């Protein structure tokens, strides 16, 4: 270490500069994930089933565009649809103006346009009504009940390189980044065309769909990076200046923060990862968690003051005093974060792994770069650490009440925590992709408007197949499907059910000249309908819900803009109804994009609760190992669990859902909260070893001596976390606010509950200090 602080200073700084420049360059170019695939849990069965759905029925991430107009609705929709087909990447466009339905003809059923030209004729609306009477399922799908809003469904194609590689080995397929860029350009072009339509007509255009959600999320992630990082620098700098009033106290921690950020995000980008809604939290979180160790080292350097004249001996004394507590605080923080790496959801696992890496990098820098930098500074002024003013009075009060009324302190803490035991079970696990965006977001507004005025914007798909693997060609098969679809319509939150039964029944009515749609009664009639479907090719609506070889049927359950909590309830009802409705000859499997999101998000939250338990056990065990005492391990548990319970109780009282973001709070904060506990206990033992005559006196000296530093680091962490409230997603906003709130609760517990527990267990504590 002496060599690094003397002869090795300049070589070290040069090496650090070039390494940081290289990694910083990679960090500046980190990509943003558009597909959001890393948010899906690693479940091969779910992924393979969704791929089957997409292979057999096409992409399940269509764009849904609505056009609202009081007049000339059909001509506007026709013009819009024609222009959409000119956009590169658009595979098909379906609307009222190009949809074909089955009607009786001279030789039986024939497919004709739903509305024949001219679309601007006076009788166009009447002709549309007549057609809708024969195809009532189109109401709520392609046109609203009030006939003022029409839908356009756009299906995209893969980029050319991806289409050529569809049958190629996985390694040869088009890069995901290219597909993401292709999707982004398509959505931007669709929105630009929508703006043009609005300017040239009196219509209002709205766009939604899962692909649009992914696109907008990626855009908001990039926006948040540009806002949160500078905001965090400003806020952290202000807090540091407020406490120290010296340039070095601001520059050194921020320098370590910048270096840690460059190294961590640079490593992330070098490994080939892109930022998503979860890992977008990495920069602000790393900036916050990398501050604490540097602040403690710098504060220890100030506390030495002019007592040690030689700069080298002064810095070495600081390193010797702080390396033990800072090592263990870094380890506890890293353990809490690394526990997220156990998640089978890539986004969460990446966040945990790289945030833990950031903690370790900041520790190394705090004991290499910071000591080297301190060697260039003059003698410190320890007066800046003196506890004066309001904070000194607060610390005096905390020391007084925790030593004189320890039972009262612990009792009050228990009373405040008791409501948490009743409130926490009421927290609902829920992920709502639309409402995760701020109400001011265009997608948020468009999706909820479409959901209310047209029809459901989210769909749960069900694949139905014969149990024996044969084709769905029997009348019994489709009667079972009809019964299944009818029972699904009775599930709460289900607003529409589409299946091959509806277009087959309409086709049979047109062929037989019936007044109302119905399935045929004879197998020969059903076989003839299949011949008609084959003849019509993909023009028939049947092909959207039944594969060409009749091996699988698709049942689309429209559930609207609901969260995953209610979606999981719908899925449970589908699983319950399927056996009785379909019978033993048919089997049903839920799948699709929304199904994957619903199941995956519930699993994320469940797994994170387990991972927090693992982190808590490891952190507390590490504290016990560090101080070699089971008593201290128990004492440390109390002030670290209470803040988490208190924050969870506040979340429950405010009816905030447990989502991907809020479920991570416990694992992220448990290690940070334990940091103050470790520093307090290390200072307590050091004071006791100096001959303090009682536990009470030692508690008082420790609270007054280290309380100011603990307060400052906790406030830096709190305000640093709260910068995240400027983000674009409600889960990350809640994560930021409640992480900061938990840090404040933890500070209160470390200054009140922890010393009170030391006083109450003074006998065992004295044995520990003398061991």
XYZ file of C-alpha atoms in Angstrom:
771
model
C 0.000 0.000 0.000
C 2.877 2.346 0.755
C 4.190 1.930 -2.798
C 0.761 2.839 -4.238
C 0.618 5.989 -2.078
C 4.132 7.100 -2.995
C 5.926 5.953 -6.132
C 2.936 4.178 -7.601
C 0.550 7.144 -7.548
C 1.126 8.445 -11.057
C 1.285 5.017 -12.795
C -1.927 4.050 -10.986
C -3.745 7.230 -12.040
C -2.593 6.865 -15.658
C -3.725 3.248 -15.784
C -7.035 4.167 -14.142
C -7.572 6.965 -16.659
C -7.123 4.789 -19.745
C -9.159 1.884 -18.334
C -11.974 4.266 -17.388
C -11.877 5.950 -20.803
C -12.244 2.585 -22.539
C -15.072 1.363 -20.336
C -16.686 4.795 -20.294
C -16.821 4.747 -24.085
C -18.631 1.394 -23.967
C -20.944 2.683 -21.252
C -21.901 5.724 -23.335
C -22.993 3.418 -26.152
C -25.027 0.966 -24.078
C -28.090 -0.125 -26.040
C -31.720 -0.028 -24.926
C -33.765 -3.204 -25.307
C -36.981 -2.767 -27.283
C -38.244 -6.358 -27.359
C -38.358 -6.491 -23.529
C -37.577 -10.202 -23.784
C -35.331 -10.079 -20.712
C -38.428 -9.404 -18.599
C -39.757 -12.879 -19.434
C -38.880 -15.637 -16.992
C -36.773 -18.515 -18.250
C -39.503 -21.105 -18.768
C -38.972 -23.294 -21.818
C -42.535 -24.649 -21.808
C -44.096 -21.164 -21.879
C -41.678 -19.903 -24.530
C -42.112 -22.936 -26.787
C -45.899 -22.788 -26.555
C -45.925 -19.115 -27.501
C -43.610 -19.849 -30.438
C -46.071 -22.506 -31.589
C -48.859 -19.937 -31.457
C -46.848 -17.467 -33.526
C -45.792 -20.129 -36.019
C -49.314 -21.432 -36.535
C -51.318 -18.196 -36.388
C -48.851 -15.389 -36.993
C -47.405 -12.656 -34.773
C -49.408 -12.008 -31.608
C -48.076 -8.448 -31.245
C -50.263 -6.667 -33.801
C -50.671 -2.898 -33.781
C -54.169 -1.698 -32.991
C -55.027 1.671 -34.518
C -58.336 3.424 -34.007
C -59.834 6.248 -36.029
C -62.572 8.334 -34.433
C -64.646 10.642 -36.641
C -68.200 11.996 -36.637
C -68.420 11.877 -40.437
C -66.613 10.280 -43.388
C -65.317 7.520 -41.112
C -65.184 4.816 -43.805
C -63.317 6.919 -46.427
C -60.769 8.002 -43.800
C -60.209 4.396 -42.700
C -59.823 3.256 -46.329
C -57.288 5.991 -47.053
C -55.403 5.273 -43.847
C -55.283 1.546 -44.580
C -53.953 2.102 -48.107
C -51.209 4.390 -46.825
C -50.277 1.912 -44.072
C -49.571 -0.783 -46.667
C -46.958 1.519 -48.185
C -44.903 1.526 -44.961
C -41.920 -0.864 -45.125
C -42.429 -3.727 -42.729
C -46.227 -3.801 -42.823
C -47.400 -7.283 -43.739
C -51.172 -6.854 -43.679
C -53.861 -4.365 -42.762
C -57.369 -5.328 -41.702
C -60.283 -2.929 -41.254
C -63.947 -2.442 -42.090
C -63.032 -1.377 -45.600
C -61.161 -4.546 -46.640
C -62.691 -7.204 -44.392
C -64.587 -9.927 -46.242
C -67.475 -11.886 -44.742
C -69.551 -14.815 -45.954
C -72.933 -14.168 -47.572
C -75.336 -16.394 -49.546
C -74.568 -16.474 -53.270
C -75.998 -18.155 -56.328
C -73.814 -21.206 -55.818
C -73.688 -21.083 -52.031
C -71.494 -19.097 -49.668
C -69.188 -16.476 -51.064
C -66.854 -13.919 -49.526
C -67.663 -10.290 -50.263
C -66.409 -6.992 -48.820
C -68.128 -5.975 -45.619
C -68.878 -2.616 -47.227
C -68.804 -2.287 -50.987
C -67.686 0.963 -52.630
C -68.454 3.771 -52.868
C -67.623 4.318 -49.210
C -68.657 7.967 -49.262
C -72.145 7.266 -50.624
C -75.167 8.323 -48.612
C -76.220 4.695 -48.029
C -72.770 3.473 -46.935
C -73.712 3.542 -43.237
C -76.921 1.606 -43.905
C -75.049 -1.021 -45.924
C -72.518 -1.336 -43.095
C -75.302 -1.923 -40.575
C -76.780 -4.651 -42.741
C -73.429 -6.404 -42.944
C -72.812 -6.095 -39.188
C -76.139 -7.754 -38.576
C -74.718 -10.867 -40.278
C -71.335 -10.523 -38.523
C -72.121 -9.166 -35.039
C -68.755 -10.308 -33.637
C -67.113 -7.451 -35.547
C -68.732 -4.907 -33.206
C -66.150 -4.191 -30.534
C -63.466 -5.630 -32.789
C -63.453 -3.451 -35.905
C -66.044 -0.832 -34.953
C -67.426 0.604 -31.741
C -70.996 0.358 -30.474
C -71.653 4.021 -31.296
C -70.182 3.565 -34.834
C -67.879 6.555 -34.371
C -64.645 4.643 -33.903
C -63.182 2.107 -36.317
C -60.189 -0.148 -35.764
C -57.306 -0.959 -38.072
C -55.250 -4.037 -37.205
C -51.702 -3.965 -38.569
C -49.531 -7.059 -38.689
C -45.825 -6.537 -39.265
C -43.311 -8.727 -41.011
C -39.806 -9.537 -39.837
C -36.868 -7.668 -41.390
C -35.586 -9.279 -44.615
C -32.591 -10.885 -42.928
C -34.865 -12.484 -40.335
C -37.249 -13.835 -42.972
C -34.346 -15.469 -44.833
C -33.123 -17.012 -41.583
C -36.440 -18.379 -40.331
C -35.389 -21.919 -41.160
C -31.712 -21.371 -40.349
C -29.999 -22.471 -37.150
C -30.548 -20.192 -34.210
C -27.013 -18.819 -34.342
C -27.567 -17.681 -37.933
C -30.808 -15.817 -37.331
C -31.049 -12.036 -37.569
C -29.666 -10.184 -34.571
C -32.270 -9.118 -32.036
C -31.040 -5.527 -32.219
C -31.934 -5.423 -35.913
C -35.449 -6.679 -35.188
C -35.809 -4.073 -32.455
C -34.739 -1.308 -34.837
C -37.109 -2.614 -37.494
C -40.042 -2.540 -35.032
C -39.137 0.943 -33.809
C -39.026 2.369 -37.326
C -42.364 0.775 -38.157
C -44.116 2.211 -35.095
C -42.614 5.659 -35.659
C -43.803 5.565 -39.273
C -47.319 4.501 -38.227
C -47.544 7.326 -35.714
C -46.220 9.850 -38.201
C -48.875 8.753 -40.708
C -51.505 9.007 -37.969
C -50.446 12.589 -37.288
C -50.741 13.333 -40.997
C -54.262 11.863 -41.100
C -55.272 13.991 -38.124
C -53.935 17.147 -39.745
C -55.739 16.527 -43.039
C -59.077 15.349 -41.590
C -61.279 15.871 -38.560
C -60.405 12.405 -37.233
C -58.543 11.415 -34.052
C -56.007 8.596 -34.356
C -54.869 6.406 -31.448
C -52.307 3.582 -31.460
C -51.736 0.749 -28.982
C -50.595 -2.862 -28.802
C -47.870 -4.826 -27.045
C -45.309 -3.846 -29.686
C -46.123 -0.169 -29.068
C -45.768 -0.695 -25.323
C -42.294 -2.157 -25.805
C -41.321 0.669 -28.152
C -42.464 3.390 -25.765
C -40.875 1.712 -22.758
C -37.521 1.692 -24.580
C -37.945 5.377 -25.412
C -38.742 6.224 -21.793
C -35.737 4.208 -20.590
C -33.438 6.279 -22.807
C -35.131 9.475 -21.599
C -34.710 8.507 -17.949
C -30.989 7.877 -18.400
C -30.590 11.395 -19.753
C -32.529 12.892 -16.822
C -31.754 10.778 -13.760
C -27.961 10.642 -13.983
C -27.413 14.443 -14.091
C -30.122 14.924 -11.451
C -28.432 12.402 -9.156
C -25.083 14.199 -9.532
C -26.661 17.530 -8.609
C -28.636 16.193 -5.643
C -25.745 14.174 -4.189
C -23.400 17.125 -4.648
C -25.792 19.467 -2.817
C -26.193 17.083 0.135
C -22.429 16.577 0.426
C -21.802 20.312 0.311
C -24.483 20.936 2.928
C -22.625 18.698 5.386
C -18.960 19.367 4.607
C -18.741 22.783 2.920
C -15.511 21.758 1.174
C -14.848 21.111 -2.501
C -12.888 17.925 -1.828
C -15.810 16.405 0.082
C -18.001 16.859 -2.987
C -15.517 16.045 -5.736
C -14.006 12.869 -4.257
C -17.300 10.942 -3.696
C -18.651 12.091 -7.054
C -15.394 11.039 -8.738
C -15.701 7.549 -7.246
C -19.341 7.499 -8.338
C -18.386 8.411 -11.893
C -15.594 5.844 -12.034
C -17.836 3.122 -10.599
C -20.599 3.978 -13.056
C -18.218 3.915 -16.030
C -16.691 0.588 -14.995
C -19.989 -1.123 -14.156
C -22.092 0.043 -17.114
C -19.061 -0.334 -19.385
C -18.736 -3.966 -18.274
C -22.494 -4.406 -18.768
C -22.317 -3.074 -22.331
C -19.130 -5.033 -23.109
C -20.900 -8.230 -22.063
C -23.495 -7.505 -24.770
C -26.452 -6.556 -22.587
C -28.970 -3.787 -23.272
C -30.841 -1.689 -20.716
C -34.456 -2.617 -19.941
C -37.083 -1.343 -17.509
C -35.308 -3.013 -14.559
C -31.638 -2.513 -15.452
C -32.379 1.110 -16.358
C -32.206 1.568 -12.575
C -28.542 0.513 -12.567
C -27.011 3.983 -13.179
C -28.923 5.866 -10.442
C -28.687 2.962 -7.980
C -24.940 2.527 -8.567
C -24.426 6.264 -8.121
C -26.181 6.073 -4.766
C -24.615 2.912 -3.361
C -21.072 3.851 -4.403
C -21.112 7.002 -2.246
C -21.243 5.566 1.268
C -17.808 3.924 1.516
C -16.012 6.976 0.132
C -17.851 9.236 2.570
C -16.816 7.062 5.526
C -13.176 7.026 4.385
C -13.137 10.779 3.840
C -14.833 11.401 7.203
C -12.254 9.211 8.948
C -9.521 11.263 7.253
C -11.127 14.444 8.583
C -11.429 12.995 12.078
C -7.668 12.370 12.161
C -7.125 16.073 11.489
C -3.730 17.379 12.275
C -3.118 14.712 14.926
C -0.858 12.878 12.479
C 1.340 15.356 10.652
C 2.845 13.105 7.958
C 0.406 12.615 5.028
C 1.441 8.992 4.412
C 0.981 7.921 8.051
C -2.311 9.840 8.197
C -3.765 8.039 5.178
C -2.438 4.656 6.317
C -4.091 5.202 9.710
C -7.406 5.908 7.974
C -7.130 2.743 5.863
C -6.283 0.679 8.939
C -9.288 2.036 10.871
C -11.870 1.763 8.082
C -10.987 -1.319 6.063
C -12.732 -3.766 8.415
C -16.141 -2.043 8.722
C -16.136 -0.884 5.083
C -15.259 -4.353 3.819
C -18.158 -5.924 5.677
C -20.600 -3.153 4.782
C -19.689 -3.594 1.120
C -20.121 -7.348 1.419
C -23.547 -7.047 3.059
C -24.716 -4.596 0.405
C -23.352 -6.799 -2.382
C -25.005 -9.895 -0.875
C -28.400 -8.192 -0.734
C -28.100 -7.142 -4.360
C -26.532 -10.392 -5.578
C -29.483 -12.342 -4.166
C -31.480 -10.926 -7.079
C -29.099 -12.776 -9.358
C -30.873 -15.988 -8.347
C -33.964 -14.872 -10.273
C -34.888 -16.816 -13.404
C -35.901 -13.506 -15.000
C -32.858 -12.200 -16.897
C -33.598 -8.502 -16.268
C -33.750 -8.966 -12.489
C -30.740 -11.284 -12.421
C -28.671 -8.805 -14.449
C -29.655 -5.933 -12.172
C -28.622 -7.906 -9.100
C -25.328 -9.143 -10.541
C -24.101 -5.815 -11.941
C -25.269 -3.672 -9.026
C -23.358 -6.043 -6.710
C -20.362 -5.662 -9.016
C -20.729 -1.881 -8.715
C -20.570 -2.135 -4.911
C -17.330 -4.117 -5.039
C -15.803 -1.746 -7.600
C -16.645 1.264 -5.421
C -15.036 -0.468 -2.413
C -11.826 -1.067 -4.348
C -11.765 2.522 -5.593
C -12.452 3.865 -2.092
C -9.315 2.127 -0.821
C -7.101 2.828 -3.829
C -8.147 5.954 -5.714
C -9.405 7.854 -2.662
C -6.232 7.312 -0.551
C -4.096 8.342 -3.541
C -6.208 11.484 -3.961
C -5.964 12.278 -0.238
C -2.180 12.250 -0.535
C -2.438 15.364 -2.721
C -4.524 17.270 -0.131
C -3.262 19.324 2.752
C -3.961 18.634 6.441
C -7.699 18.194 7.031
C -9.824 20.432 9.220
C -11.582 18.161 11.700
C -13.803 21.052 12.813
C -16.166 20.236 9.948
C -17.047 16.983 11.729
C -18.051 18.580 15.007
C -21.687 17.981 15.869
C -23.296 21.371 16.251
C -26.716 22.865 15.730
C -29.946 20.957 15.291
C -28.334 17.652 14.338
C -26.250 17.689 17.523
C -29.402 18.240 19.568
C -31.161 15.394 17.774
C -28.239 13.061 18.461
C -28.181 14.163 22.108
C -31.865 13.288 22.371
C -31.341 9.907 20.667
C -28.474 9.057 23.021
C -30.444 10.182 26.052
C -33.669 8.296 25.361
C -31.973 5.089 24.168
C -29.857 4.885 27.328
C -32.410 6.141 29.876
C -35.596 4.644 28.367
C -34.453 1.616 26.358
C -37.594 -0.428 27.089
C -39.786 2.438 25.986
C -37.840 2.774 22.724
C -38.130 -0.930 21.896
C -41.795 -1.017 22.945
C -42.637 1.960 20.715
C -40.843 0.299 17.811
C -42.823 -2.888 18.314
C -46.104 -0.974 18.539
C -45.359 0.862 15.306
C -44.497 -2.405 13.566
C -47.541 -4.361 14.764
C -49.898 -2.866 12.128
C -47.506 -4.164 9.476
C -48.370 -7.733 10.442
C -51.985 -7.059 9.473
C -51.378 -4.752 6.518
C -48.644 -6.641 4.650
C -50.857 -9.667 3.781
C -53.217 -7.255 1.984
C -50.550 -6.201 -0.544
C -51.508 -7.414 -4.012
C -48.972 -8.758 -6.458
C -49.777 -7.042 -9.742
C -48.065 -5.873 -12.935
C -49.985 -3.481 -15.174
C -47.953 -2.617 -18.257
C -50.206 0.272 -19.301
C -50.709 1.879 -15.915
C -46.989 1.530 -15.195
C -46.620 4.504 -17.517
C -47.452 7.940 -16.166
C -51.011 9.162 -16.904
C -49.542 11.845 -19.167
C -47.992 9.235 -21.488
C -49.618 9.014 -24.914
C -49.758 5.214 -24.823
C -51.406 5.241 -21.389
C -54.142 7.561 -22.598
C -54.673 5.875 -25.974
C -54.847 2.341 -24.582
C -57.351 3.137 -21.839
C -59.494 5.159 -24.266
C -59.571 2.328 -26.812
C -60.276 -0.192 -24.069
C -63.270 1.830 -22.903
C -64.746 2.969 -26.219
C -63.964 0.115 -28.619
C -63.111 -3.178 -27.006
C -60.540 -5.100 -24.980
C -56.928 -4.233 -25.782
C -55.354 -7.299 -24.141
C -55.878 -10.927 -25.089
C -55.198 -14.246 -23.443
C -54.878 -16.977 -26.069
C -55.788 -20.625 -25.617
C -54.624 -23.362 -27.959
C -57.082 -26.263 -28.178
C -55.960 -29.620 -29.594
C -57.181 -33.174 -29.620
C -55.719 -35.309 -26.870
C -54.937 -38.066 -29.391
C -53.074 -35.660 -31.668
C -55.610 -35.974 -34.475
C -57.236 -33.142 -36.445
C -60.209 -31.123 -35.243
C -62.715 -32.290 -37.853
C -65.617 -33.751 -35.865
C -68.854 -31.970 -35.062
C -68.341 -32.940 -31.413
C -65.025 -31.080 -31.439
C -66.613 -27.802 -32.495
C -69.638 -28.219 -30.261
C -67.202 -28.595 -27.363
C -65.357 -25.491 -28.551
C -68.656 -23.576 -28.704
C -69.521 -24.700 -25.172
C -66.051 -23.750 -23.945
C -66.248 -20.289 -25.540
C -69.715 -19.708 -24.062
C -68.562 -20.600 -20.544
C -65.482 -18.399 -20.893
C -67.763 -15.431 -21.565
C -69.142 -15.820 -18.042
C -65.761 -15.246 -16.372
C -65.371 -11.900 -14.635
C -63.061 -9.570 -16.618
C -63.678 -11.472 -19.879
C -65.273 -9.099 -22.370
C -64.989 -10.998 -25.647
C -64.257 -14.542 -26.796
C -63.346 -15.327 -30.397
C -62.869 -18.842 -31.757
C -63.245 -20.748 -35.060
C -66.818 -21.493 -34.081
C -68.063 -17.984 -34.965
C -66.728 -17.772 -38.559
C -67.603 -21.432 -39.229
C -71.179 -20.848 -38.044
C -71.431 -17.698 -40.198
C -70.021 -19.584 -43.203
C -72.546 -22.409 -42.731
C -75.415 -19.910 -42.474
C -74.308 -18.302 -45.739
C -73.951 -21.682 -47.447
C -77.300 -23.010 -46.216
C -79.179 -19.729 -46.525
C -79.960 -19.557 -42.807
C -81.071 -16.408 -41.032
C -78.675 -16.819 -38.096
C -75.187 -18.352 -37.732
C -75.075 -21.940 -36.508
C -72.850 -24.976 -36.752
C -73.823 -27.772 -39.149
C -75.542 -30.879 -37.808
C -74.031 -33.416 -40.209
C -70.355 -34.380 -40.639
C -70.621 -34.071 -44.423
C -71.691 -30.427 -44.103
C -68.740 -29.707 -41.822
C -66.356 -31.374 -44.265
C -67.743 -29.198 -47.050
C -67.167 -26.078 -44.930
C -63.524 -27.084 -44.593
C -63.315 -27.385 -48.368
C -64.684 -23.855 -48.657
C -62.161 -22.587 -46.098
C -59.332 -24.175 -48.095
C -60.686 -22.610 -51.267
C -60.957 -19.162 -49.707
C -57.403 -19.559 -48.336
C -56.485 -16.856 -45.799
C -59.373 -14.614 -46.897
C -61.671 -16.500 -44.545
C -61.828 -15.478 -40.880
C -61.686 -19.200 -40.024
C -57.981 -19.297 -40.917
C -57.280 -16.831 -38.108
C -58.473 -19.355 -35.514
C -57.892 -22.783 -37.083
C -54.696 -24.145 -38.602
C -54.767 -25.357 -42.205
C -54.274 -28.980 -41.113
C -56.966 -28.598 -38.365
C -54.435 -29.690 -35.751
C -55.052 -26.725 -33.423
C -57.700 -24.106 -32.746
C -57.109 -20.693 -31.259
C -59.482 -19.216 -28.701
C -58.808 -15.510 -28.073
C -60.077 -14.261 -24.742
C -60.303 -10.465 -24.660
C -59.732 -9.167 -21.147
C -59.020 -5.493 -21.653
C -56.404 -3.347 -19.933
C -56.206 -5.277 -16.670
C -53.200 -6.082 -14.522
C -51.590 -9.460 -14.103
C -53.317 -10.055 -10.771
C -56.725 -10.161 -12.448
C -55.295 -11.881 -15.529
C -53.991 -14.732 -13.379
C -57.493 -15.058 -11.941
C -58.891 -15.372 -15.466
C -56.261 -17.985 -16.311
C -57.209 -19.989 -13.235
C -60.859 -19.963 -14.334
C -59.881 -21.059 -17.846
C -57.940 -23.983 -16.417
C -60.908 -24.890 -14.214
C -63.499 -24.746 -16.994
C -61.488 -26.421 -19.752
C -61.776 -30.095 -18.641
C -65.535 -30.001 -18.111
C -66.284 -27.912 -21.212
C -63.998 -29.667 -23.669
C -64.208 -33.172 -22.288
C -61.466 -35.805 -22.299
C -60.959 -35.740 -26.070
C -59.676 -32.138 -26.162
C -56.977 -30.323 -24.201
C -56.460 -26.571 -23.742
C -53.213 -24.688 -23.117
C -53.083 -20.974 -22.292
C -50.407 -19.032 -24.163
C -49.667 -15.749 -25.915
C -47.798 -12.554 -25.136
C -50.039 -11.378 -22.290
C -50.093 -14.856 -20.758
C -46.287 -14.840 -20.734
C -46.237 -11.413 -19.066
C -48.857 -12.400 -16.475
C -47.240 -15.670 -15.444
C -43.730 -14.229 -15.596
C -44.483 -11.169 -13.465
C -46.171 -13.231 -10.766
C -43.146 -15.517 -10.694
C -40.766 -12.552 -10.484
C -42.505 -11.207 -7.392
C -42.710 -14.627 -5.744
C -39.047 -15.361 -6.410
C -37.931 -11.985 -5.092
C -39.652 -12.632 -1.779
C -37.652 -15.861 -1.509
C -34.449 -14.093 -2.579
C -34.945 -11.451 0.098
C -35.173 -14.217 2.698
C -31.874 -15.604 1.445
C -30.290 -12.136 1.512
C -31.531 -11.427 5.040
C -30.127 -14.683 6.406
C -26.758 -14.144 4.702
C -26.464 -10.490 5.781
C -27.294 -11.207 9.415
C -24.988 -14.241 9.420
C -22.183 -12.110 7.997
C -22.673 -9.541 10.770
C -22.518 -12.323 13.356
C -19.377 -13.669 11.709
C -17.771 -10.231 11.544
C -18.324 -9.540 15.250
C -18.105 -13.217 16.325
C -21.210 -13.065 18.482
C -24.674 -14.650 18.232
C -25.968 -11.923 20.541
C -24.779 -9.169 18.226
C -26.235 -11.074 15.286
C -29.648 -11.060 17.005
C -29.333 -7.410 18.008
C -28.412 -6.458 14.425
C -31.474 -8.268 13.094
C -33.947 -6.042 14.920
C -33.048 -2.605 13.481
C -32.733 -4.058 9.978
C -36.068 -5.867 9.815
C -38.185 -3.113 11.378
C -37.545 -0.568 8.554
C -38.554 -3.084 5.904
C -41.748 -3.981 7.766
C -42.555 -0.292 8.250
C -42.092 0.512 4.553
C -44.179 -2.509 3.549
C -46.931 -1.318 5.907
C -46.911 2.126 4.282
C -47.130 0.486 0.851
C -50.084 -1.594 1.994
C -51.854 1.396 3.544
C -51.415 3.329 0.275
C -52.645 0.274 -1.690
C -49.478 0.147 -3.789
C -49.104 -3.147 -5.632
C -46.123 -5.443 -5.306
C -44.577 -5.380 -8.766
C -41.161 -6.084 -10.244
C -39.836 -2.726 -9.036
C -41.330 -2.620 -5.542
C -40.518 -6.274 -4.855
C -36.803 -5.484 -5.282
C -36.791 -2.869 -2.514
C -36.130 -5.343 0.288
C -33.184 -7.068 -1.393
C -31.611 -3.751 -2.421
C -32.067 -1.984 0.904
C -31.294 -4.794 3.381
C -27.545 -4.598 2.691
C -27.517 -0.786 2.711
C -29.455 -0.656 5.974
C -27.026 -3.109 7.549
C -24.123 -0.788 6.654
C -25.049 1.737 9.351
C -25.517 -1.083 11.854
C -22.019 -2.411 11.160
C -20.408 1.042 11.418
C -22.249 1.731 14.689
C -21.239 -1.619 16.220
C -17.618 -1.247 15.046
C -17.400 2.214 16.623
C -19.131 0.934 19.787
C -16.594 -1.869 20.233
C -13.708 0.516 19.547
C -14.994 2.991 22.155
C -15.515 0.223 24.700
C -11.971 -1.045 24.177
C -10.704 2.420 25.120
C -11.903 1.913 28.683
C -15.391 3.452 28.765
C -16.854 2.455 32.131
C -20.378 1.361 31.077
C -22.484 0.281 28.110
C -24.657 3.393 28.524
C -21.656 5.714 28.365
C -20.290 3.847 25.363
C -23.650 4.093 23.568
C -23.743 7.819 24.216
C -20.206 8.356 22.930
C -20.860 6.199 19.860
C -24.144 7.925 18.983
C -22.624 11.387 19.285
C -19.396 10.360 17.559
C -20.660 8.373 14.591
C -24.265 9.583 14.403
C -23.430 12.548 12.205
C -21.686 10.393 9.601
C -24.505 7.825 9.644
C -27.043 10.611 9.230
C -25.151 12.132 6.359
C -24.653 8.859 4.454
C -28.290 7.907 5.011
C -29.481 11.277 3.694
C -27.197 10.996 0.678
C -28.663 7.547 -0.037
C -32.214 8.763 0.588
C -32.054 11.817 -1.649
C -30.100 9.835 -4.220
C -32.857 7.239 -4.352
C -35.545 9.908 -4.479
C -34.083 11.255 -7.710
C -35.727 8.198 -9.284
C -39.085 9.882 -8.693
C -38.304 11.864 -11.852
C -38.562 8.631 -13.862
C -41.223 7.601 -16.348
C -42.472 4.367 -14.746
C -44.550 4.125 -11.587
C -42.778 0.926 -10.357
C -39.365 2.626 -10.558
C -40.810 5.746 -8.935
C -42.194 3.660 -6.066
C -38.910 1.744 -5.870
C -37.012 4.999 -5.512
C -39.373 6.618 -3.009
C -39.711 3.595 -0.747
C -36.023 2.703 -0.895
C -35.272 6.216 0.360
C -38.018 5.997 2.982
C -36.637 2.669 4.203
C -33.194 4.237 4.586
C -34.698 6.903 6.860
C -36.471 4.239 8.911
C -33.173 2.327 9.125
C -31.321 5.434 10.332
C -33.887 5.978 13.082
C -33.578 2.345 14.161
C -29.764 2.470 14.200
C -29.764 5.598 16.373
C -32.582 4.523 18.701
C -33.483 0.813 18.597
C -29.947 -0.566 18.142
C -28.440 1.300 21.137
C -31.528 0.504 23.225
C -31.015 -3.211 22.501
C -27.340 -2.902 23.479
C -28.352 -1.365 26.797
C -31.056 -3.953 27.511
C -28.637 -6.806 26.804
C -25.704 -5.134 28.531
C -24.534 -8.338 30.224
C -24.047 -10.253 26.994
C -22.730 -7.141 25.276
C -20.042 -6.713 27.920
C -19.026 -10.350 27.454
C -18.746 -9.723 23.691
C -16.601 -6.613 24.069
C -14.261 -8.377 26.475
C -13.896 -11.514 24.345
